[in-house]
Amino acid sequence: YFFGDGGSKWKEKITHPNARFIDGIRPLASMMLPLGEKALSEKDFEDVAYFEPFYLKEFVAGTPKKLL
């Protein structure tokens, strides 16, 4: 599912039959409030000392090709 500002940019690039593009959705931080309230009420917290975010691709450090 692709939506928001970046969703329309991928319509021409991604041709996979399972890709779905949804117009008219603008994700906002305020939409996270119900999820946060639910986690708080269930005492579902992350231990930030050991939390490791999931990224879609591995980070590879490199040197810049050109400095401005």
XYZ file of N, CA, C and O in Angstrom:
272
model
N 0.832 -1.161 0.000
C 0.000 0.000 0.000
C 0.885 1.234 0.000
O 1.770 1.372 0.836
N 0.611 2.145 -0.936
C 1.355 3.385 -1.073
C 0.366 4.540 -1.021
O -0.654 4.521 -1.722
N 0.661 5.511 -0.165
C -0.231 6.657 -0.043
C 0.566 7.831 0.494
O 1.736 7.711 0.808
N -0.072 8.975 0.565
C 0.597 10.177 1.038
C 1.380 10.849 -0.071
O 1.214 10.544 -1.256
N 2.260 11.772 0.328
C 3.021 12.544 -0.657
C 3.874 11.665 -1.563
O 4.021 11.930 -2.748
N 4.471 10.623 -1.014
C 5.367 9.782 -1.801
C 4.665 8.717 -2.624
O 5.240 8.168 -3.556
N 3.426 8.405 -2.300
C 2.718 7.332 -2.994
C 2.573 7.559 -4.486
O 2.805 6.659 -5.296
N 2.216 8.769 -4.864
C 2.008 9.056 -6.283
C 3.314 9.019 -7.077
O 3.309 8.755 -8.281
N 4.439 9.255 -6.401
C 5.730 9.247 -7.090
C 6.114 7.844 -7.559
O 6.910 7.694 -8.476
N 5.563 6.818 -6.930
C 5.941 5.450 -7.237
C 5.010 4.759 -8.226
O 5.295 3.653 -8.674
N 3.904 5.383 -8.590
C 2.930 4.737 -9.477
C 3.542 4.254 -10.785
O 3.209 3.188 -11.266
N 4.414 5.038 -11.368
C 5.012 4.667 -12.652
C 6.166 3.686 -12.489
O 6.493 2.947 -13.406
N 6.789 3.670 -11.315
C 7.976 2.840 -11.093
C 7.636 1.428 -10.636
O 8.281 0.475 -11.025
N 6.634 1.299 -9.778
C 6.298 -0.014 -9.220
C 5.137 -0.602 -10.008
O 4.043 -0.055 -10.041
N 5.391 -1.733 -10.631
C 4.364 -2.369 -11.459
C 3.957 -3.734 -10.928
O 3.299 -4.488 -11.623
N 4.353 -4.049 -9.696
C 4.015 -5.345 -9.107
C 2.492 -5.459 -8.962
O 1.829 -4.494 -8.585
N 1.919 -6.618 -9.270
C 0.458 -6.749 -9.201
C -0.108 -6.589 -7.790
O -1.289 -6.281 -7.630
N 0.707 -6.788 -6.757
C 0.218 -6.641 -5.386
C 0.342 -5.216 -4.860
O -0.110 -4.936 -3.757
N 0.961 -4.324 -5.611
C 1.115 -2.936 -5.166
C -0.224 -2.216 -5.281
O -0.904 -2.311 -6.302
N -0.602 -1.545 -4.223
C -1.857 -0.796 -4.199
C -1.548 0.663 -3.884
O -0.796 0.967 -2.979
N -2.161 1.553 -4.636
C -1.961 2.986 -4.456
C -3.287 3.609 -4.036
O -4.303 3.417 -4.691
N -3.264 4.334 -2.933
C -4.480 4.914 -2.376
C -4.348 6.435 -2.409
O -3.439 6.999 -1.803
N -5.247 7.089 -3.107
C -5.253 8.550 -3.180
C -6.088 9.117 -2.038
O -6.998 8.462 -1.522
N -5.793 10.335 -1.645
C -6.610 11.035 -0.671
C -6.263 10.761 0.784
O -6.986 11.213 1.668
N -5.197 10.031 1.064
C -4.784 9.803 2.446
C -3.568 10.665 2.735
O -2.585 10.613 2.014
N -3.676 11.474 3.791
C -2.556 12.312 4.217
C -2.221 11.928 5.642
O -2.914 12.338 6.569
N -1.179 11.109 5.842
C -0.824 10.690 7.189
C -0.446 11.881 8.077
O 0.287 12.763 7.652
N -0.960 11.878 9.287
C -0.676 12.940 10.242
C -0.226 12.320 11.559
O -0.663 11.223 11.922
N 0.602 13.029 12.295
C 1.064 12.546 13.586
C -0.109 12.362 14.546
O -0.098 11.466 15.395
N -1.146 13.166 14.397
C -2.306 13.055 15.285
C -3.015 11.712 15.129
O -3.726 11.282 16.041
N -2.820 11.044 14.016
C -3.425 9.727 13.799
C -2.752 8.652 14.654
O -3.280 7.558 14.800
N -1.593 8.963 15.217
C -0.880 8.005 16.063
C -1.426 8.002 17.495
O -1.135 7.094 18.268
N -2.223 9.001 17.858
C -2.718 9.120 19.223
C -3.487 7.879 19.688
O -3.204 7.359 20.777
N -4.435 7.334 18.914
C -5.133 6.128 19.386
C -4.182 4.955 19.628
O -4.363 4.192 20.589
N -3.164 4.804 18.794
C -2.203 3.718 18.991
C -1.392 3.933 20.263
O -1.131 2.994 21.017
N -1.011 5.177 20.513
C -0.258 5.491 21.719
C -1.087 5.294 22.973
O -0.604 4.754 23.978
N -2.350 5.709 22.929
C -3.236 5.521 24.080
C -3.457 4.046 24.376
O -3.489 3.630 25.533
N -3.610 3.245 23.331
C -3.806 1.804 23.511
C -2.565 1.175 24.144
O -2.665 0.379 25.078
N -1.384 1.516 23.631
C -0.140 0.978 24.188
C 0.023 1.400 25.652
O 0.443 0.606 26.489
N -0.327 2.638 25.948
C -0.216 3.133 27.324
C -1.161 2.374 28.260
O -0.765 1.946 29.342
N -2.399 2.174 27.823
C -3.361 1.477 28.682
C -2.992 0.012 28.890
O -3.304 -0.572 29.928
N -2.318 -0.586 27.889
C -1.894 -1.988 28.002
C -0.492 -2.116 28.600
O 0.037 -3.219 28.699
N 0.093 -0.966 28.974
C 1.466 -0.927 29.507
C 2.450 -1.645 28.568
O 3.312 -2.387 28.989
N 2.280 -1.392 27.285
C 3.120 -1.991 26.243
C 4.209 -0.983 25.878
O 4.050 -0.167 24.974
N 5.316 -1.031 26.618
C 6.397 -0.071 26.433
C 7.616 -0.747 25.804
O 7.812 -1.945 25.950
N 8.450 0.032 25.140
C 9.719 -0.443 24.599
C 10.833 -0.039 25.555
O 10.813 1.056 26.107
N 11.801 -0.914 25.722
C 12.986 -0.571 26.503
C 13.936 0.143 25.549
O 14.630 -0.495 24.754
N 13.929 1.468 25.595
C 14.670 2.248 24.609
C 16.175 2.039 24.687
O 16.895 2.340 23.731
N 16.665 1.506 25.794
C 18.100 1.236 25.903
C 18.505 0.095 24.959
O 19.638 0.047 24.500
N 17.568 -0.806 24.671
C 17.881 -1.967 23.833
C 17.049 -2.028 22.569
O 17.122 -2.990 21.820
N 16.239 -1.022 22.315
C 15.375 -1.005 21.130
C 16.207 -0.736 19.887
O 17.042 0.154 19.857
N 15.972 -1.515 18.861
C 16.675 -1.331 17.596
C 15.636 -1.160 16.496
O 14.840 -2.058 16.251
N 15.602 0.004 15.845
C 14.581 0.233 14.813
C 14.790 -0.684 13.616
O 15.905 -1.101 13.312
N 13.691 -0.993 12.952
C 13.739 -1.826 11.755
C 13.731 -0.920 10.534
O 12.832 -0.111 10.344
N 14.759 -1.033 9.727
C 14.833 -0.274 8.486
C 14.685 -1.241 7.325
O 15.038 -2.410 7.423
N 14.184 -0.752 6.205
C 13.959 -1.627 5.056
C 15.266 -2.081 4.418
O 15.305 -3.113 3.782
N 16.313 -1.312 4.571
C 17.600 -1.731 4.025
C 18.690 -1.435 5.047
O 18.552 -0.563 5.894
N 19.753 -2.160 4.951
C 20.864 -2.004 5.882
C 21.569 -0.670 5.648
O 21.720 -0.223 4.521
N 22.008 -0.057 6.719
C 22.774 1.178 6.624
C 24.216 0.836 6.271
O 24.821 -0.026 6.888
N 24.738 1.488 5.265
C 26.129 1.290 4.874
C 26.792 2.665 4.875
O 26.442 3.532 4.070
N 27.731 2.854 5.791
C 28.411 4.143 5.877
C 29.402 4.269 4.727
O 30.042 3.314 4.320
N 29.500 5.446 4.194
C 30.429 5.688 3.097
C 30.951 7.110 3.159
O 30.546 7.910 4.000
N 31.858 7.408 2.289
C 32.373 8.773 2.231
C 31.644 9.545 1.153
O 31.289 8.980 0.110
N 31.367 10.818 1.378
C 30.645 11.608 0.377
C 31.478 11.717 -0.904
O 32.690 11.834 -0.868
N 30.766 11.674 -2.034
C 31.450 11.786 -3.337
C 31.912 13.201 -3.614
O 32.928 13.412 -4.223
N 31.102 14.153 -3.151
C 31.449 15.543 -3.439
C 30.954 16.413 -2.291
O 29.802 16.334 -1.893
N 31.823 17.191 -1.740
C 31.433 18.123 -0.690
C 31.111 19.455 -1.322
O 31.786 19.933 -2.235
N 30.059 20.097 -0.810
C 29.670 21.399 -1.372
C 30.465 22.511 -0.769
O 30.885 22.558 0.279
